[in-house]
């Protein structure tokens, strides 16, 4: 026989009759064992929860030492991580909406409760709280990633006004974030450049497609620089375009080396007497180009990561919205949505962790690795490019290969470069 699930419930209720009724409802719940701790004052409950945390709290708003929504606010402040359901004898919609907005998972009227409704409300409250915590964690991870990438990143709304910028872009403009939000390109760039940038933005908004280009820009000291730009549309969960996101990085050095390489080739064609000198210049230029191309590859992958990260976050948000709307549905729907949320978060986490490992500078570290695993991880890093180019991929990896002594990150870079060239 399957062991029953156990849930620790903190019951804050000063009316003994109501408390016994609620404990009776919980005792009737099938396949779930509730361990109920009953308290009659807010002070007693807060003192207890510090040393003995609960899985969920059921609290009445009218207590001897607290009254109304202030009861919930004090309890939520003292135990913010405990999913809390407000119980009341009054069917007050205004109070219910306010409580939910301030962090309550649900608002239940005592006179309308039964065992099934109470048990279901507790299960949904616990899962919604977990979903909220995952969402907060995912958003924090996304912003941490954006702030630490070696690219300039910003977003604009439909009116082409800045709504976000990472610290690297703020440093490029020489302005703090609060002096960038709400302004347009015309506040920071010469008119001809600002018009060009906004024309590109309107193209993305009109087509809904990714735009990648090389643009001239103005550096912090006013000098002309070249940047590789990737602009993408930003969608809401319903698929409507909210604005644009831009990721760009400096490729001035690469452009200069390309020009030098062209000059070296021209001199080589004109004079065989300068062959040796031109050959040395060509080698130096090629080495610089290899490094520049690697950074460009990382930048392209970073654009793919930002695109991949927001999709799982959007899926997660839709899942939470789905749970909220479908309170009257069965557990099967809830489980399905939660599974999709977890898979989306795991996918985003795998992609971003792989990118950070790929871009890290370090000494060679030879160790025994499975070559097939390295190929699979490298393909994961170029997944966005494959999807964007509508390339259908089939892998045929030999089974039973012995481990090979190699530097995993360096070989992964080799595979990524091969795949990007093939794409």
mmCIF file of C-alpha atoms in Angstrom:
data_model
loop_
_atom_site.group_PDB
_atom_site.id
_atom_site.type_symbol
_atom_site.label_atom_id
_atom_site.label_comp_id
_atom_site.label_asym_id
_atom_site.label_seq_id
_atom_site.Cartn_x
_atom_site.Cartn_y
_atom_site.Cartn_z
ATOM 1 C CA UNK A 1 0.000 0.000 0.000
ATOM 2 C CA UNK A 2 1.349 3.450 -0.965
ATOM 3 C CA UNK A 3 2.375 5.627 1.968
ATOM 4 C CA UNK A 4 0.294 8.783 2.411
ATOM 5 C CA UNK A 5 1.843 12.181 1.745
ATOM 6 C CA UNK A 6 2.348 14.252 4.903
ATOM 7 C CA UNK A 7 1.851 18.036 4.948
ATOM 8 C CA UNK A 8 2.540 20.263 7.959
ATOM 9 C CA UNK A 9 -0.254 22.814 8.406
ATOM 10 C CA UNK A 10 -0.126 25.864 10.676
ATOM 11 C CA UNK A 11 -3.718 26.738 11.693
ATOM 12 C CA UNK A 12 -4.142 30.238 13.141
ATOM 13 C CA UNK A 13 -7.736 30.395 14.465
ATOM 14 C CA UNK A 14 -8.999 31.763 17.799
ATOM 15 C CA UNK A 15 -12.435 30.052 17.586
ATOM 16 C CA UNK A 16 -12.149 26.473 18.921
ATOM 17 C CA UNK A 17 -15.275 25.386 17.048
ATOM 18 C CA UNK A 18 -13.967 26.612 13.706
ATOM 19 C CA UNK A 19 -10.572 25.060 14.446
ATOM 20 C CA UNK A 20 -12.100 21.650 15.144
ATOM 21 C CA UNK A 21 -14.209 21.885 11.991
ATOM 22 C CA UNK A 22 -11.162 22.692 9.851
ATOM 23 C CA UNK A 23 -9.121 19.874 11.416
ATOM 24 C CA UNK A 24 -12.018 17.544 10.724
ATOM 25 C CA UNK A 25 -12.050 18.553 7.045
ATOM 26 C CA UNK A 26 -8.319 17.841 6.793
ATOM 27 C CA UNK A 27 -8.690 14.475 8.508
ATOM 28 C CA UNK A 28 -11.175 13.412 5.811
ATOM 29 C CA UNK A 29 -8.754 14.089 2.922
ATOM 30 C CA UNK A 30 -7.836 10.873 1.061
ATOM 31 C CA UNK A 31 -4.184 9.820 0.506
ATOM 32 C CA UNK A 32 -2.850 12.908 2.349
ATOM 33 C CA UNK A 33 -1.868 13.079 6.014
ATOM 34 C CA UNK A 34 -2.066 16.561 7.541
ATOM 35 C CA UNK A 35 -0.043 17.382 10.662
ATOM 36 C CA UNK A 36 -1.922 20.376 12.111
ATOM 37 C CA UNK A 37 -0.423 22.860 14.588
ATOM 38 C CA UNK A 38 -3.188 25.029 16.060
ATOM 39 C CA UNK A 39 -2.547 28.514 17.464
ATOM 40 C CA UNK A 40 -4.989 31.122 18.749
ATOM 41 C CA UNK A 41 -2.821 34.256 18.603
ATOM 42 C CA UNK A 42 -0.572 35.754 15.956
ATOM 43 C CA UNK A 43 2.335 36.056 18.410
ATOM 44 C CA UNK A 44 2.224 32.334 19.219
ATOM 45 C CA UNK A 45 2.145 31.374 15.543
ATOM 46 C CA UNK A 46 5.090 33.594 14.588
ATOM 47 C CA UNK A 47 7.155 32.327 17.516
ATOM 48 C CA UNK A 48 6.452 28.714 16.527
ATOM 49 C CA UNK A 49 7.125 29.020 12.814
ATOM 50 C CA UNK A 50 10.678 30.293 13.397
ATOM 51 C CA UNK A 51 11.715 27.034 15.046
ATOM 52 C CA UNK A 52 9.313 24.631 13.326
ATOM 53 C CA UNK A 53 8.513 25.718 9.725
ATOM 54 C CA UNK A 54 5.245 24.602 8.134
ATOM 55 C CA UNK A 55 4.404 23.613 4.550
ATOM 56 C CA UNK A 56 1.309 25.841 4.467
ATOM 57 C CA UNK A 57 -0.542 28.248 6.770
ATOM 58 C CA UNK A 58 -4.320 28.724 7.227
ATOM 59 C CA UNK A 59 -4.930 32.007 9.044
ATOM 60 C CA UNK A 60 -8.046 33.777 10.276
ATOM 61 C CA UNK A 61 -7.927 37.574 10.065
ATOM 62 C CA UNK A 62 -9.736 38.292 13.348
ATOM 63 C CA UNK A 63 -7.531 37.360 16.320
ATOM 64 C CA UNK A 64 -7.176 38.581 19.927
ATOM 65 C CA UNK A 65 -3.871 40.326 19.123
ATOM 66 C CA UNK A 66 -4.503 41.359 15.500
ATOM 67 C CA UNK A 67 -7.389 42.315 13.234
ATOM 68 C CA UNK A 68 -8.124 42.407 9.494
ATOM 69 C CA UNK A 69 -5.551 42.450 6.719
ATOM 70 C CA UNK A 70 -2.907 43.599 9.203
ATOM 71 C CA UNK A 71 -2.977 40.020 10.537
ATOM 72 C CA UNK A 72 -1.957 38.654 7.145
ATOM 73 C CA UNK A 73 0.625 41.383 6.574
ATOM 74 C CA UNK A 74 2.369 40.689 9.884
ATOM 75 C CA UNK A 75 2.303 36.924 9.346
ATOM 76 C CA UNK A 76 3.551 37.210 5.745
ATOM 77 C CA UNK A 77 6.326 39.547 6.870
ATOM 78 C CA UNK A 78 7.407 37.069 9.538
ATOM 79 C CA UNK A 79 7.105 33.985 7.304
ATOM 80 C CA UNK A 80 7.380 35.155 3.669
ATOM 81 C CA UNK A 81 8.280 31.723 2.274
ATOM 82 C CA UNK A 82 5.269 29.901 3.748
ATOM 83 C CA UNK A 83 2.311 29.668 1.291
ATOM 84 C CA UNK A 84 -0.591 31.278 3.146
ATOM 85 C CA UNK A 85 -4.352 30.864 2.710
ATOM 86 C CA UNK A 86 -6.582 33.481 4.343
ATOM 87 C CA UNK A 87 -9.738 32.188 6.064
ATOM 88 C CA UNK A 88 -12.640 34.504 6.823
ATOM 89 C CA UNK A 89 -16.244 34.344 7.826
ATOM 90 C CA UNK A 90 -16.962 37.271 5.480
ATOM 91 C CA UNK A 91 -17.343 37.009 1.709
ATOM 92 C CA UNK A 92 -15.554 40.316 1.076
ATOM 93 C CA UNK A 93 -14.265 40.526 -2.508
ATOM 94 C CA UNK A 94 -12.261 43.716 -1.879
ATOM 95 C CA UNK A 95 -10.419 42.156 1.062
ATOM 96 C CA UNK A 96 -9.883 38.949 -0.912
ATOM 97 C CA UNK A 97 -8.342 40.763 -3.889
ATOM 98 C CA UNK A 98 -6.118 42.873 -1.631
ATOM 99 C CA UNK A 99 -4.886 39.816 0.276
ATOM 100 C CA UNK A 100 -3.990 37.955 -2.928
ATOM 101 C CA UNK A 101 -2.226 41.016 -4.370
ATOM 102 C CA UNK A 102 -0.141 41.298 -1.209
ATOM 103 C CA UNK A 103 1.018 37.683 -1.371
ATOM 104 C CA UNK A 104 -1.752 35.397 -0.117
ATOM 105 C CA UNK A 105 -2.189 32.253 -2.192
ATOM 106 C CA UNK A 106 -5.969 32.121 -1.697
ATOM 107 C CA UNK A 107 -8.932 33.608 0.230
ATOM 108 C CA UNK A 108 -11.548 31.137 1.446
ATOM 109 C CA UNK A 109 -14.903 31.775 3.109
ATOM 110 C CA UNK A 110 -15.388 29.438 6.067
ATOM 111 C CA UNK A 111 -19.089 28.863 5.500
ATOM 112 C CA UNK A 112 -18.446 27.536 1.990
ATOM 113 C CA UNK A 113 -15.650 25.105 2.820
ATOM 114 C CA UNK A 114 -15.668 21.321 2.661
ATOM 115 C CA UNK A 115 -12.918 18.691 2.861
ATOM 116 C CA UNK A 116 -12.342 18.506 -0.894
ATOM 117 C CA UNK A 117 -12.193 22.282 -1.447
ATOM 118 C CA UNK A 118 -9.833 22.864 1.483
ATOM 119 C CA UNK A 119 -7.486 20.027 0.498
ATOM 120 C CA UNK A 120 -7.369 21.189 -3.108
ATOM 121 C CA UNK A 121 -6.737 24.820 -2.080
ATOM 122 C CA UNK A 122 -3.785 23.706 0.074
ATOM 123 C CA UNK A 123 -2.267 21.662 -2.774
ATOM 124 C CA UNK A 124 -2.629 24.530 -5.254
ATOM 125 C CA UNK A 125 -1.236 27.067 -2.754
ATOM 126 C CA UNK A 126 1.914 25.002 -2.191
ATOM 127 C CA UNK A 127 2.504 24.492 -5.939
ATOM 128 C CA UNK A 128 1.833 28.154 -6.799
ATOM 129 C CA UNK A 129 4.311 29.272 -4.145
ATOM 130 C CA UNK A 130 6.935 26.924 -5.553
ATOM 131 C CA UNK A 131 6.253 28.249 -9.043
ATOM 132 C CA UNK A 132 6.622 31.854 -7.864
ATOM 133 C CA UNK A 133 9.955 31.054 -6.227
ATOM 134 C CA UNK A 134 11.193 29.338 -9.410
ATOM 135 C CA UNK A 135 10.136 32.353 -11.465
ATOM 136 C CA UNK A 136 11.950 34.771 -9.162
ATOM 137 C CA UNK A 137 15.041 32.570 -9.265
ATOM 138 C CA UNK A 138 14.905 32.328 -13.074
ATOM 139 C CA UNK A 139 14.521 36.089 -13.488
ATOM 140 C CA UNK A 140 17.423 36.716 -11.111
ATOM 141 C CA UNK A 141 19.541 34.245 -13.074
ATOM 142 C CA UNK A 142 18.585 35.902 -16.383
ATOM 143 C CA UNK A 143 19.514 39.385 -15.142
ATOM 144 C CA UNK A 144 22.762 38.077 -13.678
ATOM 145 C CA UNK A 145 23.604 36.542 -17.044
ATOM 146 C CA UNK A 146 22.752 39.743 -18.913
ATOM 147 C CA UNK A 147 24.901 41.859 -16.592
ATOM 148 C CA UNK A 148 27.937 39.556 -16.867
ATOM 149 C CA UNK A 149 27.988 38.896 -20.607
ATOM 150 C CA UNK A 150 30.720 40.771 -22.527
ATOM 151 C CA UNK A 151 28.107 42.335 -24.822
ATOM 152 C CA UNK A 152 26.056 45.534 -24.726
ATOM 153 C CA UNK A 153 22.352 44.726 -24.207
ATOM 154 C CA UNK A 154 19.286 46.953 -24.151
ATOM 155 C CA UNK A 155 15.527 46.801 -24.822
ATOM 156 C CA UNK A 156 13.067 49.332 -26.257
ATOM 157 C CA UNK A 157 9.269 49.624 -26.275
ATOM 158 C CA UNK A 158 7.001 50.125 -29.276
ATOM 159 C CA UNK A 159 7.710 53.883 -29.179
ATOM 160 C CA UNK A 160 11.457 53.154 -29.505
ATOM 161 C CA UNK A 161 12.171 54.355 -25.981
ATOM 162 C CA UNK A 162 14.719 52.509 -23.852
ATOM 163 C CA UNK A 163 13.173 50.272 -21.170
ATOM 164 C CA UNK A 164 16.320 48.403 -20.031
ATOM 165 C CA UNK A 165 20.088 48.514 -20.451
ATOM 166 C CA UNK A 166 22.847 46.443 -18.890
ATOM 167 C CA UNK A 167 25.769 48.110 -17.130
ATOM 168 C CA UNK A 168 28.115 47.636 -20.101
ATOM 169 C CA UNK A 169 25.788 49.684 -22.330
ATOM 170 C CA UNK A 170 25.382 52.309 -19.588
ATOM 171 C CA UNK A 171 29.163 52.608 -19.409
ATOM 172 C CA UNK A 172 29.360 52.950 -23.208
ATOM 173 C CA UNK A 173 26.954 55.905 -23.113
ATOM 174 C CA UNK A 174 28.512 57.283 -19.941
ATOM 175 C CA UNK A 175 25.082 57.554 -18.297
ATOM 176 C CA UNK A 176 23.424 55.798 -15.334
ATOM 177 C CA UNK A 177 20.407 53.623 -16.072
ATOM 178 C CA UNK A 178 17.868 56.156 -14.783
ATOM 179 C CA UNK A 179 19.136 58.678 -17.346
ATOM 180 C CA UNK A 180 18.665 56.180 -20.199
ATOM 181 C CA UNK A 181 15.224 54.713 -19.448
ATOM 182 C CA UNK A 182 12.464 56.542 -21.328
ATOM 183 C CA UNK A 183 14.807 58.242 -23.805
ATOM 184 C CA UNK A 184 15.451 57.538 -27.492
ATOM 185 C CA UNK A 185 18.502 57.185 -29.742
ATOM 186 C CA UNK A 186 18.258 60.881 -30.623
ATOM 187 C CA UNK A 187 19.229 61.719 -27.015
ATOM 188 C CA UNK A 188 22.599 59.959 -27.354
ATOM 189 C CA UNK A 189 23.649 59.735 -31.032
ATOM 190 C CA UNK A 190 24.007 62.093 -34.021
ATOM 191 C CA UNK A 191 20.711 62.443 -35.949
ATOM 192 C CA UNK A 192 21.834 60.357 -38.946
ATOM 193 C CA UNK A 193 22.868 57.438 -36.717
ATOM 194 C CA UNK A 194 19.727 57.701 -34.566
ATOM 195 C CA UNK A 195 17.531 57.559 -37.676
ATOM 196 C CA UNK A 196 19.418 54.476 -38.921
ATOM 197 C CA UNK A 197 18.992 52.686 -35.580
ATOM 198 C CA UNK A 198 15.277 53.439 -35.434
ATOM 199 C CA UNK A 199 14.753 52.291 -39.036
ATOM 200 C CA UNK A 200 16.258 48.930 -38.060
ATOM 201 C CA UNK A 201 13.988 48.799 -34.994
ATOM 202 C CA UNK A 202 10.917 49.427 -37.143
ATOM 203 C CA UNK A 203 11.973 46.653 -39.515
ATOM 204 C CA UNK A 204 12.097 44.184 -36.601
ATOM 205 C CA UNK A 205 8.723 45.389 -35.257
ATOM 206 C CA UNK A 206 7.136 45.142 -38.717
ATOM 207 C CA UNK A 207 8.485 41.721 -39.693
ATOM 208 C CA UNK A 208 8.816 40.076 -36.285
ATOM 209 C CA UNK A 209 12.147 38.637 -37.498
ATOM 210 C CA UNK A 210 15.724 38.779 -36.165
ATOM 211 C CA UNK A 211 17.926 41.440 -37.770
ATOM 212 C CA UNK A 212 21.725 41.023 -37.759
ATOM 213 C CA UNK A 213 23.996 43.648 -39.244
ATOM 214 C CA UNK A 214 27.315 45.474 -38.858
ATOM 215 C CA UNK A 215 26.916 49.142 -37.982
ATOM 216 C CA UNK A 216 29.086 52.152 -37.435
ATOM 217 C CA UNK A 217 28.807 53.502 -33.907
ATOM 218 C CA UNK A 218 30.323 56.207 -31.738
ATOM 219 C CA UNK A 219 32.683 55.156 -28.942
ATOM 220 C CA UNK A 220 32.888 56.716 -25.460
ATOM 221 C CA UNK A 221 35.487 59.262 -26.627
ATOM 222 C CA UNK A 222 33.679 60.063 -29.888
ATOM 223 C CA UNK A 223 35.753 57.822 -32.172
ATOM 224 C CA UNK A 224 34.136 55.729 -34.926
ATOM 225 C CA UNK A 225 33.785 52.043 -34.081
ATOM 226 C CA UNK A 226 32.196 49.039 -35.781
ATOM 227 C CA UNK A 227 29.736 46.815 -33.951
ATOM 228 C CA UNK A 228 28.044 43.510 -34.768
ATOM 229 C CA UNK A 229 24.340 44.006 -33.966
ATOM 230 C CA UNK A 230 21.610 41.413 -33.361
ATOM 231 C CA UNK A 231 18.109 42.845 -32.905
ATOM 232 C CA UNK A 232 15.174 40.604 -31.975
ATOM 233 C CA UNK A 233 11.484 41.188 -31.255
ATOM 234 C CA UNK A 234 10.275 40.821 -27.651
ATOM 235 C CA UNK A 235 6.977 38.931 -27.312
ATOM 236 C CA UNK A 236 4.450 38.641 -24.487
ATOM 237 C CA UNK A 237 3.012 35.207 -23.523
ATOM 238 C CA UNK A 238 0.217 35.687 -26.078
ATOM 239 C CA UNK A 239 2.709 36.206 -28.924
ATOM 240 C CA UNK A 240 2.207 39.972 -29.293
ATOM 241 C CA UNK A 241 5.294 42.117 -29.910
ATOM 242 C CA UNK A 242 6.123 44.355 -26.938
ATOM 243 C CA UNK A 243 9.261 45.954 -28.350
ATOM 244 C CA UNK A 244 12.803 45.094 -29.406
ATOM 245 C CA UNK A 245 15.939 43.731 -27.763
ATOM 246 C CA UNK A 246 19.407 44.508 -29.049
ATOM 247 C CA UNK A 247 22.732 42.784 -28.361
ATOM 248 C CA UNK A 248 25.870 44.239 -29.916
ATOM 249 C CA UNK A 249 29.625 43.961 -29.484
ATOM 250 C CA UNK A 250 32.676 45.820 -30.772
ATOM 251 C CA UNK A 251 34.337 44.307 -33.853
ATOM 252 C CA UNK A 252 36.480 47.353 -34.677
ATOM 253 C CA UNK A 253 39.685 45.414 -34.158
ATOM 254 C CA UNK A 254 38.493 42.666 -36.461
ATOM 255 C CA UNK A 255 37.577 45.207 -39.158
ATOM 256 C CA UNK A 256 40.990 46.809 -38.881
ATOM 257 C CA UNK A 257 42.727 43.478 -39.207
ATOM 258 C CA UNK A 258 40.579 42.611 -42.211
ATOM 259 C CA UNK A 259 41.678 45.854 -43.862
ATOM 260 C CA UNK A 260 45.291 45.090 -43.061
ATOM 261 C CA UNK A 261 44.887 41.589 -44.446
ATOM 262 C CA UNK A 262 43.496 42.988 -47.697
ATOM 263 C CA UNK A 263 46.390 45.429 -47.953
ATOM 264 C CA UNK A 264 48.868 42.619 -47.299
ATOM 265 C CA UNK A 265 47.325 40.497 -50.050
ATOM 266 C CA UNK A 266 47.470 43.411 -52.493
ATOM 267 C CA UNK A 267 51.116 44.038 -51.743
ATOM 268 C CA UNK A 268 51.852 40.345 -52.141
ATOM 269 C CA UNK A 269 50.298 40.341 -55.607
ATOM 270 C CA UNK A 270 52.199 43.474 -56.683
ATOM 271 C CA UNK A 271 55.660 42.549 -55.489
ATOM 272 C CA UNK A 272 57.244 39.155 -55.002
ATOM 273 C CA UNK A 273 60.230 40.906 -53.412
ATOM 274 C CA UNK A 274 58.037 41.776 -50.407
ATOM 275 C CA UNK A 275 56.745 38.193 -50.097
ATOM 276 C CA UNK A 276 58.520 37.325 -46.828
ATOM 277 C CA UNK A 277 57.493 40.527 -45.061
ATOM 278 C CA UNK A 278 53.909 40.243 -46.305
ATOM 279 C CA UNK A 279 53.808 36.610 -45.209
ATOM 280 C CA UNK A 280 54.688 37.582 -41.630
ATOM 281 C CA UNK A 281 52.049 40.316 -41.633
ATOM 282 C CA UNK A 282 49.512 37.837 -43.007
ATOM 283 C CA UNK A 283 50.249 35.336 -40.241
ATOM 284 C CA UNK A 284 49.806 38.014 -37.584
ATOM 285 C CA UNK A 285 46.565 39.162 -39.179
ATOM 286 C CA UNK A 286 45.246 35.592 -39.371
ATOM 287 C CA UNK A 287 45.973 34.997 -35.690
ATOM 288 C CA UNK A 288 44.108 38.150 -34.801
ATOM 289 C CA UNK A 289 41.195 37.161 -37.048
ATOM 290 C CA UNK A 290 40.942 33.734 -35.390
ATOM 291 C CA UNK A 291 40.623 35.366 -31.978
ATOM 292 C CA UNK A 292 38.163 37.944 -33.302
ATOM 293 C CA UNK A 293 36.057 35.248 -34.978
ATOM 294 C CA UNK A 294 35.943 33.268 -31.722
ATOM 295 C CA UNK A 295 34.603 36.336 -29.883
ATOM 296 C CA UNK A 296 32.095 36.907 -32.668
ATOM 297 C CA UNK A 297 30.985 33.285 -32.358
ATOM 298 C CA UNK A 298 30.501 33.764 -28.607
ATOM 299 C CA UNK A 299 28.495 36.914 -29.286
ATOM 300 C CA UNK A 300 26.237 35.092 -31.747
ATOM 301 C CA UNK A 301 25.721 32.287 -29.262
ATOM 302 C CA UNK A 302 24.961 34.843 -26.547
ATOM 303 C CA UNK A 303 22.190 36.230 -28.728
ATOM 304 C CA UNK A 304 20.812 32.703 -29.061
ATOM 305 C CA UNK A 305 20.995 32.172 -25.298
ATOM 306 C CA UNK A 306 19.065 35.395 -24.581
ATOM 307 C CA UNK A 307 16.448 34.252 -27.103
ATOM 308 C CA UNK A 308 16.241 30.760 -25.541
ATOM 309 C CA UNK A 309 16.099 32.038 -21.928
ATOM 310 C CA UNK A 310 13.064 34.259 -22.371
ATOM 311 C CA UNK A 311 11.010 31.467 -23.961
ATOM 312 C CA UNK A 312 11.211 29.144 -20.901
ATOM 313 C CA UNK A 313 10.443 32.120 -18.683
ATOM 314 C CA UNK A 314 7.399 32.892 -20.803
ATOM 315 C CA UNK A 315 6.332 29.229 -20.621
ATOM 316 C CA UNK A 316 6.747 29.316 -16.854
ATOM 317 C CA UNK A 317 4.628 32.436 -16.563
ATOM 318 C CA UNK A 318 1.901 30.932 -18.760
ATOM 319 C CA UNK A 319 1.961 27.825 -16.603
ATOM 320 C CA UNK A 320 1.389 29.884 -13.451
ATOM 321 C CA UNK A 321 -1.395 31.817 -15.150
ATOM 322 C CA UNK A 322 -2.900 28.522 -16.283
ATOM 323 C CA UNK A 323 -2.929 27.181 -12.703
ATOM 324 C CA UNK A 324 -4.608 30.343 -11.476
ATOM 325 C CA UNK A 325 -7.310 30.192 -14.142
ATOM 326 C CA UNK A 326 -7.892 26.478 -13.854
ATOM 327 C CA UNK A 327 -8.508 26.122 -10.140
ATOM 328 C CA UNK A 328 -11.620 24.185 -10.943
ATOM 329 C CA UNK A 329 -9.760 21.619 -13.105
ATOM 330 C CA UNK A 330 -8.302 18.236 -12.213
ATOM 331 C CA UNK A 331 -4.826 17.422 -10.892
ATOM 332 C CA UNK A 332 -3.752 15.942 -14.245
ATOM 333 C CA UNK A 333 -3.735 19.388 -15.914
ATOM 334 C CA UNK A 334 -1.768 20.896 -13.047
ATOM 335 C CA UNK A 335 0.866 18.143 -13.231
ATOM 336 C CA UNK A 336 1.213 18.558 -16.999
ATOM 337 C CA UNK A 337 1.779 22.327 -16.801
ATOM 338 C CA UNK A 338 4.252 22.002 -13.926
ATOM 339 C CA UNK A 339 6.238 19.393 -15.856
ATOM 340 C CA UNK A 340 6.473 21.715 -18.856
ATOM 341 C CA UNK A 341 7.694 24.549 -16.598
ATOM 342 C CA UNK A 342 10.392 22.398 -15.047
ATOM 343 C CA UNK A 343 11.649 21.177 -18.431
ATOM 344 C CA UNK A 344 11.808 24.740 -19.788
ATOM 345 C CA UNK A 345 13.871 25.957 -16.840
ATOM 346 C CA UNK A 346 16.233 22.973 -17.123
ATOM 347 C CA UNK A 347 16.741 23.633 -20.834
ATOM 348 C CA UNK A 348 17.587 27.318 -20.280
ATOM 349 C CA UNK A 349 19.933 26.428 -17.433
ATOM 350 C CA UNK A 350 21.819 23.852 -19.552
ATOM 351 C CA UNK A 351 22.270 26.269 -22.454
ATOM 352 C CA UNK A 352 23.521 29.176 -20.352
ATOM 353 C CA UNK A 353 25.867 27.015 -18.250
ATOM 354 C CA UNK A 354 27.366 25.568 -21.416
ATOM 355 C CA UNK A 355 27.883 29.058 -22.857
ATOM 356 C CA UNK A 356 29.669 30.335 -19.764
ATOM 357 C CA UNK A 357 31.936 27.250 -19.709
ATOM 358 C CA UNK A 358 32.632 27.680 -23.433
ATOM 359 C CA UNK A 359 33.678 31.341 -23.046
ATOM 360 C CA UNK A 360 35.834 30.958 -19.898
ATOM 361 C CA UNK A 361 39.568 31.664 -20.251
ATOM 362 C CA UNK A 362 41.755 29.057 -18.506
ATOM 363 C CA UNK A 363 44.739 26.713 -18.853
ATOM 364 C CA UNK A 364 44.424 23.441 -20.737
ATOM 365 C CA UNK A 365 43.170 20.629 -18.513
ATOM 366 C CA UNK A 366 43.474 17.185 -20.092
ATOM 367 C CA UNK A 367 41.184 14.515 -18.649
ATOM 368 C CA UNK A 368 39.290 11.409 -19.767
ATOM 369 C CA UNK A 369 36.017 12.341 -21.513
ATOM 370 C CA UNK A 370 33.346 10.718 -23.668
ATOM 371 C CA UNK A 371 33.702 12.227 -27.147
ATOM 372 C CA UNK A 372 30.020 11.647 -27.926
ATOM 373 C CA UNK A 373 29.028 13.740 -24.886
ATOM 374 C CA UNK A 374 31.206 16.626 -26.083
ATOM 375 C CA UNK A 375 29.648 16.475 -29.567
ATOM 376 C CA UNK A 376 26.134 16.485 -28.039
ATOM 377 C CA UNK A 377 26.938 19.442 -25.769
ATOM 378 C CA UNK A 378 28.446 21.394 -28.689
ATOM 379 C CA UNK A 379 25.307 20.791 -30.761
ATOM 380 C CA UNK A 380 23.227 22.123 -27.873
ATOM 381 C CA UNK A 381 25.168 25.416 -28.017
ATOM 382 C CA UNK A 382 24.330 25.939 -31.734
ATOM 383 C CA UNK A 383 20.726 24.816 -31.356
ATOM 384 C CA UNK A 384 19.353 28.323 -31.901
ATOM 385 C CA UNK A 385 21.319 28.783 -35.135
ATOM 386 C CA UNK A 386 20.072 25.423 -36.466
ATOM 387 C CA UNK A 387 16.503 26.366 -35.661
ATOM 388 C CA UNK A 388 16.848 29.845 -37.166
ATOM 389 C CA UNK A 389 18.230 28.426 -40.436
ATOM 390 C CA UNK A 390 15.562 25.659 -40.421
ATOM 391 C CA UNK A 391 18.224 22.963 -40.529
ATOM 392 C CA UNK A 392 17.097 19.432 -39.704
ATOM 393 C CA UNK A 393 19.865 17.575 -37.870
ATOM 394 C CA UNK A 394 20.486 13.806 -37.748
ATOM 395 C CA UNK A 395 23.252 12.438 -35.506
ATOM 396 C CA UNK A 396 25.001 9.083 -35.979
ATOM 397 C CA UNK A 397 27.410 8.594 -33.072
ATOM 398 C CA UNK A 398 29.391 5.376 -32.691
ATOM 399 C CA UNK A 399 28.480 3.433 -29.565
ATOM 400 C CA UNK A 400 31.030 2.096 -27.078
ATOM 401 C CA UNK A 401 33.831 4.580 -27.734
ATOM 402 C CA UNK A 402 36.523 4.461 -25.021
ATOM 403 C CA UNK A 403 37.204 7.671 -23.017
ATOM 404 C CA UNK A 404 39.791 9.940 -24.626
ATOM 405 C CA UNK A 405 42.400 12.077 -22.856
ATOM 406 C CA UNK A 406 41.633 15.651 -23.965
ATOM 407 C CA UNK A 407 40.780 19.211 -22.874
ATOM 408 C CA UNK A 408 36.983 19.279 -22.967
ATOM 409 C CA UNK A 409 36.477 23.045 -23.412
ATOM 410 C CA UNK A 410 39.087 23.413 -26.171
ATOM 411 C CA UNK A 411 37.694 20.501 -28.164
ATOM 412 C CA UNK A 412 34.170 21.836 -27.636
ATOM 413 C CA UNK A 413 35.322 25.137 -29.174
ATOM 414 C CA UNK A 414 36.640 23.207 -32.179
ATOM 415 C CA UNK A 415 33.303 21.463 -32.689
ATOM 416 C CA UNK A 416 31.309 24.686 -32.242
ATOM 417 C CA UNK A 417 33.446 26.452 -34.856
ATOM 418 C CA UNK A 418 32.985 23.518 -37.259
ATOM 419 C CA UNK A 419 29.215 23.516 -36.728
ATOM 420 C CA UNK A 420 28.944 27.304 -37.107
ATOM 421 C CA UNK A 421 30.948 27.174 -40.360
ATOM 422 C CA UNK A 422 28.734 24.339 -41.617
ATOM 423 C CA UNK A 423 25.565 26.288 -40.741
#
